[in-house]
Each structure stands twice: as structure tokens, then as C-alpha cells.
């Protein structure tokens, strides 16, 4: 039996900086970003992170009708060269909801929303 594996992206690489110089970058243990285009760029363009999903809820949108939309999804992120010290350490960017409204929920519909958020 032949086993195949996904291509492993190096978690440490040499990065050239547009303004001159270079640096060796190493991903934190939680990082799942592929960094394919991060071998050259501005110093503060680099981010490390991992996405996380939120529960999907049936939401009404005037243009599209009812569709499943994720809520409480986000990303654990670190911007190692950002000027803001809070962004240089791991932090969460939470997408609470995407500018959509849930209308006319019955008591059972509302209970289902609460249950989905609790389960998440």
C-alpha cells in the first residue's frame, strides 16, 4: 500500500524585507498559515494564525433569501512586527456576525439559535 502525504510547508524560512535586509521567520505552534507568499515583503505584513469556524444559522437576507451564515467564527492571530503591542501577541479576531439580520424568529427558532451558540 502506497501512502501519500500533504506537502509539508517549512515552518522556518528566510524572509527578505523590501526595505533591505532579511530575517529568519518561525511559525508559532498554533499557526496553520501556508506562508507561500511571505518570502519577501514589508516587515509588518507578516501574520501567523489559525481560523476557527462558528456555528451556521439560517439567516434571512433581502437579496438572497434564507441562507446559512456562520456566526462567532474567527481567527487566532499574531502580527509579530505590528506597532501595536496588543497585536504582537496571540489574540482573537472574532467575526460575531456579517451585517445580516435574523427576523421573525418563533420561540422554537430562537431556542435553536441559543442552543447553537451554547453548543459552540
JSON list of C-alpha atoms in Angstrom, two decimals:
[
{"chain": "A", "resi": 1, "resn": "UNK", "atom": "CA", "xyz": [0.00, 0.00, 0.00]},
{"chain": "A", "resi": 2, "resn": "UNK", "atom": "CA", "xyz": [1.40, 3.40, -1.01]},
{"chain": "A", "resi": 3, "resn": "UNK", "atom": "CA", "xyz": [0.79, 6.23, 1.42]},
{"chain": "A", "resi": 4, "resn": "UNK", "atom": "CA", "xyz": [0.68, 9.82, 0.29]},
{"chain": "A", "resi": 5, "resn": "UNK", "atom": "CA", "xyz": [1.00, 12.84, 2.50]},
{"chain": "A", "resi": 6, "resn": "UNK", "atom": "CA", "xyz": [0.26, 16.50, 2.03]},
{"chain": "A", "resi": 7, "resn": "UNK", "atom": "CA", "xyz": [3.23, 18.68, 1.14]},
{"chain": "A", "resi": 8, "resn": "UNK", "atom": "CA", "xyz": [4.78, 19.95, 4.35]},
{"chain": "A", "resi": 9, "resn": "UNK", "atom": "CA", "xyz": [5.44, 23.68, 4.34]},
{"chain": "A", "resi": 10, "resn": "UNK", "atom": "CA", "xyz": [8.58, 24.67, 6.19]},
{"chain": "A", "resi": 11, "resn": "UNK", "atom": "CA", "xyz": [7.71, 26.33, 9.47]},
{"chain": "A", "resi": 12, "resn": "UNK", "atom": "CA", "xyz": [11.02, 28.24, 9.42]},
{"chain": "A", "resi": 13, "resn": "UNK", "atom": "CA", "xyz": [12.17, 30.23, 6.40]},
{"chain": "A", "resi": 14, "resn": "UNK", "atom": "CA", "xyz": [14.39, 33.09, 5.29]},
{"chain": "A", "resi": 15, "resn": "UNK", "atom": "CA", "xyz": [12.35, 36.23, 4.56]},
{"chain": "A", "resi": 16, "resn": "UNK", "atom": "CA", "xyz": [13.67, 39.18, 2.57]},
{"chain": "A", "resi": 17, "resn": "UNK", "atom": "CA", "xyz": [12.45, 42.63, 3.62]},
{"chain": "A", "resi": 18, "resn": "UNK", "atom": "CA", "xyz": [11.62, 45.19, 0.89]},
{"chain": "A", "resi": 19, "resn": "UNK", "atom": "CA", "xyz": [13.41, 48.00, 2.71]},
{"chain": "A", "resi": 20, "resn": "UNK", "atom": "CA", "xyz": [16.54, 45.86, 2.91]},
{"chain": "A", "resi": 21, "resn": "UNK", "atom": "CA", "xyz": [17.86, 43.03, 4.98]},
{"chain": "A", "resi": 22, "resn": "UNK", "atom": "CA", "xyz": [16.37, 39.70, 5.81]},
{"chain": "A", "resi": 23, "resn": "UNK", "atom": "CA", "xyz": [15.13, 37.77, 8.81]},
{"chain": "A", "resi": 24, "resn": "UNK", "atom": "CA", "xyz": [14.54, 34.14, 9.73]},
{"chain": "A", "resi": 25, "resn": "UNK", "atom": "CA", "xyz": [10.87, 33.57, 10.49]},
{"chain": "A", "resi": 26, "resn": "UNK", "atom": "CA", "xyz": [9.49, 30.70, 12.56]},
{"chain": "A", "resi": 27, "resn": "UNK", "atom": "CA", "xyz": [5.80, 29.93, 12.97]},
{"chain": "A", "resi": 28, "resn": "UNK", "atom": "CA", "xyz": [4.31, 29.65, 16.45]},
{"chain": "A", "resi": 29, "resn": "UNK", "atom": "CA", "xyz": [2.97, 26.17, 17.23]},
{"chain": "A", "resi": 30, "resn": "UNK", "atom": "CA", "xyz": [-0.67, 27.13, 16.53]},
{"chain": "A", "resi": 31, "resn": "UNK", "atom": "CA", "xyz": [-0.02, 28.63, 13.08]},
{"chain": "A", "resi": 32, "resn": "UNK", "atom": "CA", "xyz": [-1.62, 26.87, 10.12]},
{"chain": "A", "resi": 33, "resn": "UNK", "atom": "CA", "xyz": [-0.99, 29.64, 7.55]},
{"chain": "A", "resi": 34, "resn": "UNK", "atom": "CA", "xyz": [0.88, 28.39, 4.48]},
{"chain": "A", "resi": 35, "resn": "UNK", "atom": "CA", "xyz": [3.14, 31.48, 4.06]},
{"chain": "A", "resi": 36, "resn": "UNK", "atom": "CA", "xyz": [3.61, 30.70, 0.35]},
{"chain": "A", "resi": 37, "resn": "UNK", "atom": "CA", "xyz": [3.87, 34.41, -0.48]},
{"chain": "A", "resi": 38, "resn": "UNK", "atom": "CA", "xyz": [5.71, 35.50, 2.65]},
{"chain": "A", "resi": 39, "resn": "UNK", "atom": "CA", "xyz": [9.29, 35.03, 1.43]},
{"chain": "A", "resi": 40, "resn": "UNK", "atom": "CA", "xyz": [9.59, 38.74, 0.58]},
{"chain": "A", "resi": 41, "resn": "UNK", "atom": "CA", "xyz": [7.63, 41.80, 1.71]},
{"chain": "A", "resi": 42, "resn": "UNK", "atom": "CA", "xyz": [7.28, 44.63, 4.18]},
{"chain": "A", "resi": 43, "resn": "UNK", "atom": "CA", "xyz": [8.37, 43.68, 7.68]},
{"chain": "A", "resi": 44, "resn": "UNK", "atom": "CA", "xyz": [4.96, 44.34, 9.24]},
{"chain": "A", "resi": 45, "resn": "UNK", "atom": "CA", "xyz": [2.99, 42.42, 6.57]},
{"chain": "A", "resi": 46, "resn": "UNK", "atom": "CA", "xyz": [3.63, 39.07, 8.27]},
{"chain": "A", "resi": 47, "resn": "UNK", "atom": "CA", "xyz": [0.86, 37.38, 10.26]},
{"chain": "A", "resi": 48, "resn": "UNK", "atom": "CA", "xyz": [0.62, 33.95, 11.85]},
{"chain": "A", "resi": 49, "resn": "UNK", "atom": "CA", "xyz": [-2.70, 32.37, 12.68]},
{"chain": "A", "resi": 50, "resn": "UNK", "atom": "CA", "xyz": [-5.36, 29.73, 12.58]},
{"chain": "A", "resi": 51, "resn": "UNK", "atom": "CA", "xyz": [-9.01, 30.10, 11.54]},
{"chain": "A", "resi": 52, "resn": "UNK", "atom": "CA", "xyz": [-11.85, 28.67, 13.61]},
{"chain": "A", "resi": 53, "resn": "UNK", "atom": "CA", "xyz": [-15.40, 28.07, 12.47]},
{"chain": "A", "resi": 54, "resn": "UNK", "atom": "CA", "xyz": [-18.58, 29.22, 14.13]},
{"chain": "A", "resi": 55, "resn": "UNK", "atom": "CA", "xyz": [-21.99, 27.59, 14.04]},
{"chain": "A", "resi": 56, "resn": "UNK", "atom": "CA", "xyz": [-24.10, 28.27, 10.96]},
{"chain": "A", "resi": 57, "resn": "UNK", "atom": "CA", "xyz": [-27.58, 29.70, 11.41]},
{"chain": "A", "resi": 58, "resn": "UNK", "atom": "CA", "xyz": [-30.39, 30.18, 8.89]},
{"chain": "A", "resi": 59, "resn": "UNK", "atom": "CA", "xyz": [-30.47, 33.94, 8.29]},
{"chain": "A", "resi": 60, "resn": "UNK", "atom": "CA", "xyz": [-32.83, 35.94, 6.11]},
{"chain": "A", "resi": 61, "resn": "UNK", "atom": "CA", "xyz": [-31.27, 38.35, 3.60]},
{"chain": "A", "resi": 62, "resn": "UNK", "atom": "CA", "xyz": [-33.42, 40.52, 1.30]},
{"chain": "A", "resi": 63, "resn": "UNK", "atom": "CA", "xyz": [-31.22, 39.83, -1.74]},
{"chain": "A", "resi": 64, "resn": "UNK", "atom": "CA", "xyz": [-30.51, 36.13, -1.22]},
{"chain": "A", "resi": 65, "resn": "UNK", "atom": "CA", "xyz": [-33.42, 34.84, 0.86]},
{"chain": "A", "resi": 66, "resn": "UNK", "atom": "CA", "xyz": [-32.66, 32.49, 3.73]},
{"chain": "A", "resi": 67, "resn": "UNK", "atom": "CA", "xyz": [-29.14, 31.10, 3.80]},
{"chain": "A", "resi": 68, "resn": "UNK", "atom": "CA", "xyz": [-26.79, 29.50, 6.30]},
{"chain": "A", "resi": 69, "resn": "UNK", "atom": "CA", "xyz": [-24.35, 32.07, 7.73]},
{"chain": "A", "resi": 70, "resn": "UNK", "atom": "CA", "xyz": [-21.55, 31.44, 10.23]},
{"chain": "A", "resi": 71, "resn": "UNK", "atom": "CA", "xyz": [-21.59, 33.36, 13.50]},
{"chain": "A", "resi": 72, "resn": "UNK", "atom": "CA", "xyz": [-18.88, 33.59, 16.14]},
{"chain": "A", "resi": 73, "resn": "UNK", "atom": "CA", "xyz": [-16.21, 32.46, 13.69]},
{"chain": "A", "resi": 74, "resn": "UNK", "atom": "CA", "xyz": [-12.78, 33.99, 13.77]},
{"chain": "A", "resi": 75, "resn": "UNK", "atom": "CA", "xyz": [-9.06, 33.68, 13.84]},
{"chain": "A", "resi": 76, "resn": "UNK", "atom": "CA", "xyz": [-6.35, 33.35, 16.45]},
{"chain": "A", "resi": 77, "resn": "UNK", "atom": "CA", "xyz": [-3.75, 35.74, 15.11]},
{"chain": "A", "resi": 78, "resn": "UNK", "atom": "CA", "xyz": [-0.38, 37.31, 15.86]},
{"chain": "A", "resi": 79, "resn": "UNK", "atom": "CA", "xyz": [1.21, 40.20, 13.96]},
{"chain": "A", "resi": 80, "resn": "UNK", "atom": "CA", "xyz": [4.81, 39.93, 15.20]},
{"chain": "A", "resi": 81, "resn": "UNK", "atom": "CA", "xyz": [6.02, 43.27, 13.80]},
{"chain": "A", "resi": 82, "resn": "UNK", "atom": "CA", "xyz": [2.93, 45.42, 14.36]},
{"chain": "A", "resi": 83, "resn": "UNK", "atom": "CA", "xyz": [3.39, 48.79, 16.08]},
{"chain": "A", "resi": 84, "resn": "UNK", "atom": "CA", "xyz": [0.54, 47.94, 18.50]},
{"chain": "A", "resi": 85, "resn": "UNK", "atom": "CA", "xyz": [1.92, 45.74, 21.31]},
{"chain": "A", "resi": 86, "resn": "UNK", "atom": "CA", "xyz": [-1.51, 44.05, 21.75]},
{"chain": "A", "resi": 87, "resn": "UNK", "atom": "CA", "xyz": [-1.29, 42.73, 18.19]},
{"chain": "A", "resi": 88, "resn": "UNK", "atom": "CA", "xyz": [2.24, 41.33, 18.64]},
{"chain": "A", "resi": 89, "resn": "UNK", "atom": "CA", "xyz": [0.93, 38.61, 20.98]},
{"chain": "A", "resi": 90, "resn": "UNK", "atom": "CA", "xyz": [-1.68, 35.97, 20.07]},
{"chain": "A", "resi": 91, "resn": "UNK", "atom": "CA", "xyz": [-5.18, 37.47, 20.03]},
{"chain": "A", "resi": 92, "resn": "UNK", "atom": "CA", "xyz": [-8.64, 36.62, 18.68]},
{"chain": "A", "resi": 93, "resn": "UNK", "atom": "CA", "xyz": [-10.32, 38.39, 15.78]},
{"chain": "A", "resi": 94, "resn": "UNK", "atom": "CA", "xyz": [-13.98, 37.41, 16.27]},
{"chain": "A", "resi": 95, "resn": "UNK", "atom": "CA", "xyz": [-16.49, 37.68, 13.45]},
{"chain": "A", "resi": 96, "resn": "UNK", "atom": "CA", "xyz": [-19.62, 37.88, 15.55]},
{"chain": "A", "resi": 97, "resn": "UNK", "atom": "CA", "xyz": [-21.92, 38.26, 12.54]},
{"chain": "A", "resi": 98, "resn": "UNK", "atom": "CA", "xyz": [-21.85, 39.54, 8.98]},
{"chain": "A", "resi": 99, "resn": "UNK", "atom": "CA", "xyz": [-24.22, 42.52, 8.69]},
{"chain": "A", "resi": 100, "resn": "UNK", "atom": "CA", "xyz": [-27.29, 40.29, 8.39]},
{"chain": "A", "resi": 101, "resn": "UNK", "atom": "CA", "xyz": [-30.50, 40.21, 10.42]},
{"chain": "A", "resi": 102, "resn": "UNK", "atom": "CA", "xyz": [-32.40, 37.23, 11.76]},
{"chain": "A", "resi": 103, "resn": "UNK", "atom": "CA", "xyz": [-36.09, 38.21, 11.56]},
{"chain": "A", "resi": 104, "resn": "UNK", "atom": "CA", "xyz": [-39.38, 36.79, 12.79]},
{"chain": "A", "resi": 105, "resn": "UNK", "atom": "CA", "xyz": [-37.96, 34.03, 14.96]},
{"chain": "A", "resi": 106, "resn": "UNK", "atom": "CA", "xyz": [-40.57, 31.88, 16.68]},
{"chain": "A", "resi": 107, "resn": "UNK", "atom": "CA", "xyz": [-39.87, 30.77, 20.25]},
{"chain": "A", "resi": 108, "resn": "UNK", "atom": "CA", "xyz": [-38.58, 27.43, 18.86]},
{"chain": "A", "resi": 109, "resn": "UNK", "atom": "CA", "xyz": [-36.39, 29.20, 16.28]},
{"chain": "A", "resi": 110, "resn": "UNK", "atom": "CA", "xyz": [-34.97, 31.47, 18.96]},
{"chain": "A", "resi": 111, "resn": "UNK", "atom": "CA", "xyz": [-34.33, 28.47, 21.25]},
{"chain": "A", "resi": 112, "resn": "UNK", "atom": "CA", "xyz": [-32.44, 26.80, 18.37]},
{"chain": "A", "resi": 113, "resn": "UNK", "atom": "CA", "xyz": [-30.22, 29.89, 17.99]},
{"chain": "A", "resi": 114, "resn": "UNK", "atom": "CA", "xyz": [-29.46, 29.87, 21.71]},
{"chain": "A", "resi": 115, "resn": "UNK", "atom": "CA", "xyz": [-28.69, 26.13, 21.60]},
{"chain": "A", "resi": 116, "resn": "UNK", "atom": "CA", "xyz": [-26.34, 26.54, 18.64]},
{"chain": "A", "resi": 117, "resn": "UNK", "atom": "CA", "xyz": [-24.41, 29.31, 20.38]},
{"chain": "A", "resi": 118, "resn": "UNK", "atom": "CA", "xyz": [-24.21, 27.29, 23.61]},
{"chain": "A", "resi": 119, "resn": "UNK", "atom": "CA", "xyz": [-23.03, 24.19, 21.70]},
{"chain": "A", "resi": 120, "resn": "UNK", "atom": "CA", "xyz": [-20.29, 26.20, 20.03]}
]
